[in-house]
């Protein structure tokens, strides 16, 4: 339907879908109305891109000398904002086709989604942007003046208040490209402000590849370096870019620049910062990767691009495949986002692993700050568990005091016949090394990883094995270690006989009652008289200690075995006195000794609950010792 007046002004009706869309846009309560700037600027950028493309094969076109750029002007008094580009422009027919009907898939999709999720219409506007029509969120009227690049075309003017019709007229004296003049609604007058517009552009359109001038001054000064090829980007440029997108003064530790066409088209630059602010007590870090589509921001700090444990990563991901099929509600399920996340996670972890091998010292620096995230990943990301396991670092009996090693390195150093990887927890290197648990390993020269962070124990217990090798805590009962301990023969001679051991352990168990589930001869001890070990694989004494320290209820007491060293003078003496003792004071003294040996083992395991009893008994024993 159309009507033409005497000056050649035609009045036309919007297509039904457009009417519906405009109705939603105009009456929506959507709060981030500023996205209209993003939409119009990205249309301008598209038009400029098309002009650049046409120019590749043309000798001549209209306004050939005019530079490709976007300019934005505001008029506070008149409450207008004007966006001008020197792109391909539109003829009158093209304006009717492009601005009066919905031909493009993005907006169609928007309408379709709307049918599915009526309530979220305002959020959908933010996600899809609804293109050109988003201008009507803030406009009383929109005027579009345009002139095509084609030499024989005529200029035209399109005007609408969004209420169902628009007019179109010929217009002379228009330069190539498109000018959009928005007469702002009273409640949107804030947009007639150059500073406001500048900040919106910095947020959404900073990487648009054509100059954007606000009040004649160029606003977008940062290049979208992710679209350039790796070999052309200098280190300095990465650093500058990092500072810009991470809004930070420091320099990145690592950067990964990647491009892919399958399984999904993308360009991305991901950075690892130097500092971990979460560890410094700044609270849960927000995800730091922004999602772009063709250099225009879609989602800032996107939660679904990388798993939560990689929230320390900063950067950009630009994918042409993304924008038309995402919405906030369904993003989680979105197949495409899933693919993107999977791909990026794998690549980033793979990159870290490569770097860790290339430069161990630098990786050590990374590890110092970001260990917690890798451990979190071990817990939560089953799919990438193997890579994550290789990224773990521990100090060990074979490293320098401040050095670290990885599971792969450990595996490479394993002794002949050794089938498992051993670890021991303790608050410090000294504490671990002086614990009786290490004796058996030291005497056989078997490496033990030292776990100083309580979380480590959970991580390794959960992981259970690495590269086919069981991960075993050194405080577990029934340890079968390969090889013979050094000096074994010499000690062997002084061992108690089997009968002597049985008689002693039976009696000790009777003395200790329920405190231990069993007393038995140790195969591991060299220097200590006794040690407390766990007979429940998942519940080592270390684990029990951590659970108790966290104040959680255990619900049960995990069974513990007291292992005794039958070649130790104290144990041998105890056995002898027990064998020969009669009733009376001596018997009480021996029982005290047994309790004391057990208490000492509980202390070494970090599990002593009642120091009062121990202290009283110690005094008693000392009195007797001195009294003799
Ligand atoms: P989309 O950008 O997703 O195609 P829009 O609603 O933003 O959807 O724009 C609709 C169409 O109007 C564009 O595809 C384009 O053909 C035309 N258009 C909009 N703005 C301009 C412009 N500044 N210069 C030339 N054509 C434009
Ligand atoms: Mg658009």
XYZ file of C-alpha atoms and ligand atoms in Angstrom:
656
model
C 0.000 0.000 0.000
C 1.370 3.399 -0.827
C 0.336 6.969 -1.452
C 2.300 9.631 -3.327
C 1.782 13.358 -2.732
C 2.530 16.240 -5.086
C 6.189 16.634 -4.006
C 6.832 12.970 -4.776
C 6.693 11.929 -1.158
C 5.505 8.356 -0.856
C 3.885 6.987 2.299
C 4.261 3.263 2.753
C 3.259 0.731 5.374
C 5.725 -1.468 7.180
C 5.503 -5.186 6.602
C 3.417 -6.914 9.304
C 6.448 -8.493 10.981
C 8.179 -5.131 11.147
C 5.093 -3.590 12.740
C 5.090 -6.260 15.361
C 8.777 -5.800 15.980
C 8.491 -2.030 16.219
C 5.645 -2.361 18.645
C 7.838 -4.493 20.911
C 10.868 -2.263 20.549
C 8.977 0.948 21.237
C 7.125 -0.363 24.269
C 9.858 -2.515 25.689
C 11.139 -1.851 29.160
C 14.598 -2.944 28.105
C 17.062 -0.895 30.102
C 20.281 -1.042 28.101
C 18.897 1.121 25.338
C 22.427 2.178 24.465
C 22.766 -0.893 22.245
C 21.099 1.106 19.482
C 24.459 2.864 18.990
C 26.192 -0.488 18.621
C 23.609 -1.585 16.050
C 23.758 1.537 13.916
C 27.535 1.694 14.056
C 27.806 -1.931 13.041
C 25.457 -1.314 10.104
C 27.637 1.627 9.105
C 30.710 -0.539 9.401
C 29.069 -3.246 7.269
C 28.251 -0.654 4.607
C 31.833 0.595 4.633
C 33.172 -2.926 4.402
C 30.965 -3.520 1.372
C 32.254 -0.304 -0.208
C 35.814 -1.358 0.382
C 35.020 -4.681 -1.194
C 33.342 -3.118 -4.260
C 36.244 -0.738 -4.689
C 38.602 -3.644 -5.209
C 37.130 -4.315 -8.638
C 35.905 -0.870 -9.697
C 37.623 1.947 -11.546
C 35.203 4.585 -10.591
C 32.272 5.095 -8.250
C 30.316 7.944 -6.769
C 32.271 10.156 -4.372
C 35.363 8.066 -4.944
C 37.531 10.581 -3.051
C 35.477 10.446 0.137
C 37.357 8.516 2.889
C 35.722 5.502 4.507
C 34.631 6.529 7.979
C 31.813 6.960 10.455
C 31.018 10.223 12.169
C 28.641 10.863 15.001
C 27.348 14.258 16.015
C 25.037 15.195 18.817
C 22.981 18.284 19.411
C 21.964 18.722 23.019
C 19.498 21.537 22.333
C 17.735 19.852 19.480
C 18.058 16.461 21.248
C 19.358 14.757 18.158
C 22.055 12.266 17.341
C 23.295 11.850 13.794
C 25.317 8.880 12.556
C 26.901 9.270 9.152
C 28.855 6.740 7.151
C 30.497 6.865 3.736
C 29.672 3.258 2.881
C 27.766 1.853 -0.100
C 24.557 3.719 0.741
C 21.081 2.721 -0.454
C 18.801 3.678 -3.314
C 15.156 4.450 -2.576
C 14.168 0.898 -3.506
C 16.843 -0.508 -1.298
C 15.595 1.581 1.621
C 12.111 0.207 1.096
C 13.417 -3.325 0.926
C 15.956 -3.108 3.744
C 14.230 -0.868 6.237
C 10.566 -1.670 5.559
C 10.729 -5.437 5.573
C 12.601 -8.038 7.500
C 14.856 -9.891 5.163
C 17.764 -10.714 7.348
C 17.960 -13.746 9.503
C 18.949 -12.146 12.803
C 15.729 -10.265 13.289
C 13.658 -13.121 11.949
C 15.220 -15.336 14.527
C 14.463 -12.740 17.148
C 10.776 -12.867 16.278
C 10.759 -16.611 16.291
C 12.422 -16.774 19.686
C 9.941 -14.254 20.933
C 7.131 -16.678 20.234
C 8.903 -19.265 22.345
C 9.800 -17.020 25.242
C 7.361 -14.189 25.523
C 8.508 -13.002 28.905
C 12.099 -12.359 27.964
C 11.532 -9.984 25.116
C 13.533 -7.185 26.626
C 16.541 -9.418 27.224
C 16.328 -10.724 23.698
C 16.599 -7.198 22.417
C 19.949 -6.860 24.127
C 21.181 -10.136 22.757
C 20.024 -9.768 19.185
C 20.124 -6.051 19.010
C 17.175 -6.093 16.565
C 19.358 -4.181 14.158
C 18.237 -0.942 12.633
C 14.910 -0.972 14.465
C 16.593 -0.613 17.822
C 16.805 3.106 16.979
C 13.119 3.293 17.794
C 13.836 2.498 21.453
C 15.114 6.058 21.777
C 13.654 7.876 18.767
C 10.610 10.069 18.256
C 11.475 10.018 14.599
C 14.205 8.431 12.524
C 15.348 10.034 9.292
C 17.575 8.093 6.923
C 19.249 9.979 4.103
C 21.147 7.800 1.723
C 22.964 7.860 -1.606
C 24.243 4.734 -3.283
C 27.792 4.350 -4.587
C 26.347 3.681 -8.063
C 27.000 6.636 -10.339
C 23.503 6.633 -11.816
C 21.640 6.404 -8.502
C 19.641 9.159 -6.829
C 19.611 10.235 -3.229
C 16.592 9.503 -1.038
C 15.177 10.261 2.372
C 13.270 7.808 4.552
C 11.365 9.047 7.599
C 9.321 7.249 10.229
C 8.093 7.568 13.788
C 7.801 3.796 14.008
C 4.038 3.821 14.245
C 3.226 1.710 11.214
C 4.158 3.791 8.182
C 7.158 5.546 6.744
C 7.655 8.078 3.989
C 10.219 8.103 1.258
C 11.251 11.030 -0.969
C 13.932 11.879 -3.466
C 16.628 14.078 -2.041
C 19.390 15.934 -3.839
C 22.860 16.951 -2.778
C 23.508 13.931 -0.602
C 27.035 12.506 -0.402
C 27.717 8.827 -0.797
C 26.661 6.727 2.143
C 24.011 6.899 4.802
C 23.109 9.431 7.420
C 20.736 8.487 10.209
C 19.242 11.353 12.169
C 17.490 10.428 15.374
C 15.230 12.872 17.105
C 15.427 11.567 20.647
C 12.484 10.898 22.926
C 12.458 13.065 26.046
C 13.434 10.145 28.260
C 16.380 9.338 26.003
C 17.844 12.838 25.841
C 20.933 11.523 27.666
C 22.185 10.173 24.350
C 22.594 13.695 22.939
C 25.853 13.832 24.801
C 29.235 13.327 23.195
C 30.872 11.821 26.280
C 28.103 9.320 26.675
C 28.359 8.285 23.041
C 32.111 8.028 23.283
C 31.874 5.662 26.241
C 29.284 3.502 24.472
C 31.563 3.228 21.482
C 34.530 2.365 23.623
C 32.479 -0.406 25.129
C 30.929 -2.003 22.084
C 32.564 -0.686 18.982
C 36.160 -0.088 19.844
C 37.434 -2.537 17.309
C 35.347 -1.445 14.341
C 37.890 -1.286 11.523
C 36.956 2.204 10.301
C 37.525 5.486 12.088
C 34.608 6.525 14.279
C 34.636 10.267 14.835
C 32.647 11.825 17.633
C 32.671 15.605 17.374
C 35.388 15.204 14.714
C 37.635 13.317 17.088
C 38.566 9.656 16.539
C 37.315 7.443 19.344
C 38.237 3.900 18.370
C 41.973 3.796 18.625
C 42.525 0.128 19.393
C 42.967 -2.375 16.627
C 41.209 -5.698 16.549
C 44.478 -7.512 16.624
C 42.860 -10.925 16.762
C 41.912 -10.642 13.090
C 45.519 -10.132 12.043
C 47.828 -13.006 11.402
C 50.038 -14.040 14.289
C 53.262 -13.437 12.463
C 52.377 -9.794 11.929
C 51.648 -8.921 15.537
C 54.530 -7.703 17.642
C 54.957 -8.585 21.298
C 54.541 -4.938 22.217
C 51.177 -4.901 20.496
C 49.966 -7.902 22.450
C 50.999 -6.183 25.656
C 49.217 -2.979 24.744
C 46.137 -4.886 23.716
C 46.139 -6.847 26.945
C 46.306 -3.668 28.974
C 43.351 -2.381 27.069
C 41.046 -5.374 27.294
C 42.040 -6.445 30.798
C 41.926 -2.855 31.950
C 45.181 -3.475 33.702
C 48.609 -1.937 34.113
C 50.593 -5.138 34.248
C 51.857 -7.288 31.438
C 50.466 -10.676 30.528
C 52.405 -13.783 31.430
C 51.188 -15.737 28.421
C 49.182 -15.069 25.315
C 47.592 -17.488 22.921
C 46.508 -16.256 19.507
C 44.362 -18.658 17.556
C 42.269 -18.879 14.448
C 40.079 -21.718 13.307
C 37.479 -22.553 10.713
C 36.382 -25.883 12.138
C 34.573 -26.990 14.190
C 33.616 -23.365 14.390
C 34.883 -20.177 12.774
C 36.761 -18.088 15.266
C 39.604 -15.732 15.941
C 40.783 -15.354 19.464
C 43.489 -13.938 21.647
C 43.605 -15.254 25.207
C 45.855 -13.881 27.910
C 47.017 -15.146 31.246
C 47.707 -12.250 33.607
C 50.627 -12.140 35.999
C 48.669 -11.759 39.224
C 45.827 -13.730 40.649
C 43.581 -11.277 42.406
C 41.329 -13.982 43.715
C 44.229 -15.465 45.662
C 45.020 -12.023 46.967
C 41.603 -11.952 48.561
C 39.624 -9.932 46.051
C 36.796 -12.448 45.858
C 35.595 -14.630 43.014
C 37.092 -13.384 39.738
C 34.643 -12.481 36.983
C 35.196 -14.275 33.713
C 37.454 -12.129 31.565
C 36.762 -13.139 27.990
C 34.530 -11.059 25.749
C 32.531 -12.456 22.872
C 32.530 -10.541 19.607
C 30.909 -11.032 16.266
C 32.816 -9.385 13.486
C 34.543 -6.988 15.860
C 31.346 -5.848 17.553
C 30.864 -6.774 21.192
C 28.114 -9.292 21.848
C 28.725 -10.281 25.465
C 31.204 -8.802 27.877
C 32.775 -11.119 30.476
C 31.028 -14.052 28.869
C 30.375 -16.872 31.344
C 29.907 -19.617 28.799
C 33.010 -19.288 26.705
C 35.378 -21.013 29.116
C 34.747 -23.215 32.156
C 34.544 -21.411 35.473
C 37.969 -22.559 36.598
C 39.528 -20.635 33.720
C 37.948 -17.402 34.912
C 41.383 -15.815 35.298
C 41.877 -15.839 31.525
C 41.377 -12.509 29.758
C 40.816 -11.958 26.096
C 38.495 -11.873 23.143
C 36.769 -14.448 21.037
C 35.302 -13.362 17.743
C 33.096 -15.763 15.863
C 30.949 -15.068 12.862
C 28.957 -18.202 13.600
C 27.776 -17.102 16.987
C 25.429 -14.154 17.129
C 22.409 -15.344 15.228
C 21.736 -18.307 17.379
C 22.445 -17.296 20.918
C 20.295 -15.840 23.577
C 21.057 -15.573 27.224
C 18.493 -18.165 28.262
C 19.540 -20.886 25.961
C 23.220 -20.104 25.754
C 24.073 -22.825 28.194
C 22.462 -25.449 26.024
C 23.460 -23.980 22.794
C 25.319 -26.536 20.786
C 27.447 -23.879 19.226
C 28.525 -22.324 22.496
C 29.272 -25.809 23.787
C 31.511 -26.470 20.817
C 33.240 -23.158 21.213
C 33.890 -23.739 24.895
C 35.173 -27.227 24.350
C 37.489 -26.129 21.599
C 38.896 -23.130 23.438
C 39.384 -25.009 26.719
C 41.303 -27.762 25.012
C 43.444 -25.381 23.068
C 44.219 -23.173 26.043
C 45.181 -26.072 28.311
C 47.236 -27.610 25.525
C 48.976 -24.297 25.113
C 49.783 -24.109 28.832
C 51.176 -27.621 28.718
C 53.422 -26.761 25.788
C 54.621 -23.660 27.551
C 55.284 -25.593 30.748
C 57.652 -27.816 28.806
C 59.266 -25.024 26.851
C 60.079 -22.874 29.852
C 59.681 -24.552 33.210
C 60.799 -21.518 35.189
C 58.172 -19.313 33.601
C 55.554 -21.972 34.182
C 56.715 -22.068 37.794
C 55.769 -18.420 37.992
C 52.369 -19.207 36.567
C 51.982 -22.061 39.024
C 52.757 -19.852 41.992
C 49.844 -17.583 41.171
C 47.318 -19.793 39.448
C 47.745 -23.279 40.947
C 44.341 -23.083 42.626
C 42.533 -22.850 39.291
C 44.284 -25.854 37.799
C 43.409 -27.858 40.922
C 39.823 -26.690 40.673
C 39.854 -27.887 37.083
C 41.112 -31.318 38.137
C 38.026 -31.557 40.297
C 35.472 -30.244 37.866
C 36.623 -30.889 34.313
C 36.611 -34.595 33.727
C 37.134 -34.252 30.013
C 40.451 -32.435 30.284
C 41.615 -34.235 33.357
C 44.696 -35.733 31.782
C 46.065 -32.428 30.578
C 45.175 -30.793 33.871
C 46.976 -33.553 35.779
C 50.085 -32.864 33.736
C 49.846 -29.225 34.691
C 49.971 -29.946 38.430
C 53.170 -29.196 40.294
C 54.453 -30.396 43.672
C 57.608 -30.210 45.613
C 59.151 -33.631 46.228
C 61.955 -35.547 47.863
C 63.880 -35.113 44.605
C 63.418 -31.378 44.143
C 65.230 -28.477 45.680
C 63.516 -26.988 48.712
C 61.776 -24.355 46.581
C 61.565 -26.391 43.394
C 58.603 -28.208 41.898
C 58.039 -31.192 39.703
C 55.165 -32.632 37.695
C 53.592 -36.075 37.503
C 55.099 -36.748 34.101
C 58.586 -35.970 35.366
C 57.995 -38.135 38.422
C 56.851 -41.022 36.248
C 60.031 -40.663 34.212
C 62.138 -41.065 37.357
C 60.320 -44.079 38.826
C 62.405 -46.976 40.133
C 62.439 -50.328 38.468
C 59.489 -52.321 39.733
C 57.743 -49.219 41.066
C 54.139 -49.142 39.903
C 52.675 -46.305 41.889
C 53.237 -42.623 42.485
C 53.580 -41.782 46.176
C 52.748 -38.609 47.994
C 52.677 -37.326 51.524
C 50.872 -34.315 52.937
C 52.164 -31.955 55.543
C 52.234 -28.260 56.218
C 55.916 -27.850 55.324
C 58.851 -29.660 53.804
C 60.400 -30.152 57.235
C 57.199 -31.579 58.655
C 56.863 -34.089 55.835
C 60.498 -35.108 55.838
C 60.633 -35.722 59.557
C 57.499 -37.834 59.600
C 57.969 -41.590 60.093
C 56.005 -42.250 56.919
C 58.914 -41.270 54.729
C 61.429 -43.678 56.237
C 60.581 -46.594 54.019
C 60.789 -44.420 50.909
C 64.005 -42.756 51.859
C 65.685 -46.058 52.594
C 64.634 -47.358 49.162
C 65.372 -44.091 47.358
C 61.794 -43.843 46.123
C 60.553 -40.352 45.290
C 57.665 -38.939 47.300
C 55.662 -35.883 46.303
C 55.199 -33.401 49.114
C 51.726 -31.938 49.309
C 51.592 -28.700 51.249
C 48.182 -27.428 50.205
C 45.275 -29.282 51.895
C 43.465 -29.322 48.563
C 46.247 -31.386 46.971
C 45.294 -34.425 48.965
C 41.722 -34.255 47.717
C 42.854 -33.695 44.159
C 45.151 -36.719 44.091
C 42.794 -38.944 46.063
C 40.082 -38.108 43.568
C 42.275 -38.608 40.563
C 43.279 -42.084 41.777
C 45.734 -42.646 38.990
C 47.923 -40.936 36.465
C 48.960 -42.539 33.223
C 48.061 -45.988 34.536
C 49.978 -45.511 37.774
C 48.087 -45.498 41.046
C 48.442 -42.408 43.190
C 49.062 -43.569 46.740
C 49.368 -41.681 49.984
C 52.443 -42.667 51.987
C 50.354 -43.121 55.117
C 48.357 -45.990 53.685
C 48.579 -49.459 55.253
C 49.882 -52.480 53.337
C 52.374 -50.540 51.296
C 54.237 -52.847 48.969
C 57.360 -50.992 48.000
C 59.780 -52.263 45.394
C 63.377 -52.955 46.334
C 65.005 -53.575 49.669
C 65.664 -50.892 52.207
C 69.269 -49.938 52.606
C 71.004 -51.564 55.587
C 68.248 -54.178 55.647
C 70.457 -57.121 56.539
C 72.048 -55.500 59.499
C 68.632 -54.670 60.975
C 67.197 -58.051 60.121
C 69.353 -59.770 62.707
C 67.877 -57.786 65.509
C 64.261 -58.343 64.582
C 61.860 -60.094 66.944
C 60.692 -63.553 66.020
C 57.215 -64.077 64.622
C 55.940 -65.485 67.917
C 57.427 -62.610 69.859
C 55.781 -60.132 67.493
C 52.399 -61.841 67.696
C 52.479 -61.957 71.452
C 53.479 -58.285 71.626
C 50.987 -56.979 69.067
C 48.090 -58.953 70.580
C 48.855 -57.489 73.953
C 49.294 -53.941 72.583
C 45.940 -54.180 70.818
C 44.357 -55.269 74.099
C 45.925 -52.247 75.864
C 44.856 -49.787 73.178
C 41.355 -51.167 72.744
C 39.281 -49.290 70.150
C 41.834 -46.576 69.565
C 43.298 -48.668 66.764
C 41.781 -51.407 64.654
C 44.960 -53.446 64.595
C 48.563 -53.535 65.740
C 50.996 -55.190 63.383
C 54.623 -55.409 62.411
C 55.777 -52.732 59.995
C 57.575 -53.369 56.779
C 58.266 -49.720 56.254
C 59.818 -48.340 59.400
C 63.537 -47.810 59.707
C 64.186 -45.356 62.520
C 60.875 -44.781 64.300
C 59.372 -47.283 66.745
C 55.811 -46.987 65.420
C 53.570 -45.292 62.892
C 49.848 -44.905 62.427
C 48.547 -45.835 58.998
C 45.180 -45.937 57.369
C 43.643 -49.164 56.174
C 40.945 -47.387 54.188
C 42.208 -46.278 50.794
C 40.098 -43.156 50.459
C 40.433 -42.081 54.056
C 44.073 -41.571 54.817
C 45.076 -40.136 58.155
C 45.946 -36.938 56.287
C 42.472 -36.742 54.885
C 40.995 -37.364 58.307
C 43.131 -34.581 59.715
C 41.922 -32.135 57.077
C 38.311 -33.033 57.595
C 38.642 -32.580 61.343
C 40.456 -29.281 60.863
C 37.623 -28.039 58.664
C 35.229 -28.625 61.557
C 33.090 -31.077 59.627
C 31.507 -34.102 61.293
C 33.165 -37.327 60.195
C 30.226 -39.497 61.134
C 32.568 -42.412 61.767
C 36.121 -43.108 62.883
C 38.164 -44.461 60.019
C 40.036 -47.629 60.991
C 43.704 -47.079 61.766
C 46.531 -49.551 62.063
C 49.454 -49.062 64.459
C 52.532 -50.445 62.783
C 55.481 -51.232 65.038
C 59.139 -51.482 64.146
C 60.323 -54.787 65.599
C 63.957 -53.882 65.127
C 63.670 -50.699 67.148
C 65.359 -50.891 70.615
C 62.306 -49.467 72.345
C 59.964 -52.049 70.852
C 62.400 -54.860 71.533
C 62.758 -53.791 75.127
C 59.008 -53.532 75.475
C 58.602 -57.057 74.137
C 61.204 -58.371 76.519
C 59.725 -56.730 79.596
C 56.232 -57.810 78.605
C 57.413 -61.392 78.275
C 59.141 -61.458 81.631
C 56.994 -59.086 83.656
C 54.845 -60.181 86.511
C 51.849 -58.275 87.780
C 52.020 -54.960 89.679
C 53.628 -51.568 89.131
C 55.743 -52.730 86.181
C 52.691 -53.808 84.291
C 51.102 -50.352 84.702
C 54.304 -48.725 83.499
C 54.419 -50.940 80.401
C 50.806 -50.139 79.582
C 51.623 -46.453 79.888
C 54.493 -46.926 77.470
C 52.200 -48.567 74.930
C 49.676 -45.728 75.230
C 52.504 -43.263 74.859
C 53.856 -44.935 71.718
C 50.367 -44.803 70.244
C 49.931 -41.164 71.227
C 53.212 -40.255 69.589
C 52.084 -41.984 66.406
C 48.782 -40.092 66.543
C 50.748 -36.857 66.924
C 52.904 -37.678 63.910
C 49.708 -38.258 61.968
C 48.314 -34.968 63.221
C 45.395 -36.673 64.883
C 45.861 -36.367 68.624
C 42.618 -35.322 70.259
C 43.473 -35.217 73.991
C 46.814 -33.671 74.961
C 45.901 -33.584 78.689
C 46.075 -37.349 79.064
C 49.320 -37.478 77.182
C 50.948 -34.792 79.296
C 49.893 -36.416 82.572
C 51.185 -39.768 81.438
C 54.479 -38.245 80.285
C 55.060 -36.826 83.757
C 54.306 -40.181 85.290
C 56.764 -41.934 83.018
C 59.457 -39.307 83.677
C 58.983 -39.596 87.429
C 59.461 -43.318 87.208
C 62.463 -43.025 84.957
C 64.151 -40.530 87.243
C 63.099 -42.396 90.358
C 65.099 -45.436 89.420
P 21.357 -6.521 9.606
O 22.437 -5.524 9.838
O 21.443 -7.694 10.524
O 21.236 -6.933 8.155
P 19.659 -4.342 10.269
O 18.251 -4.235 10.742
O 20.666 -3.766 11.168
O 19.969 -5.833 9.982
O 19.768 -3.637 8.870
C 18.917 -4.020 7.820
C 19.541 -3.750 6.489
O 19.497 -2.345 6.200
C 20.988 -4.101 6.346
O 21.136 -5.462 6.005
C 21.447 -3.194 5.218
O 21.136 -3.782 3.961
C 20.594 -1.976 5.401
N 21.315 -0.928 6.110
C 21.170 -0.582 7.380
N 22.005 0.427 7.722
C 22.709 0.723 6.600
C 23.743 1.686 6.275
N 24.222 2.500 7.205
N 24.211 1.687 5.004
C 23.728 0.841 4.079
N 22.779 -0.070 4.324
C 22.258 -0.132 5.555
Mg 22.672 -4.600 11.595
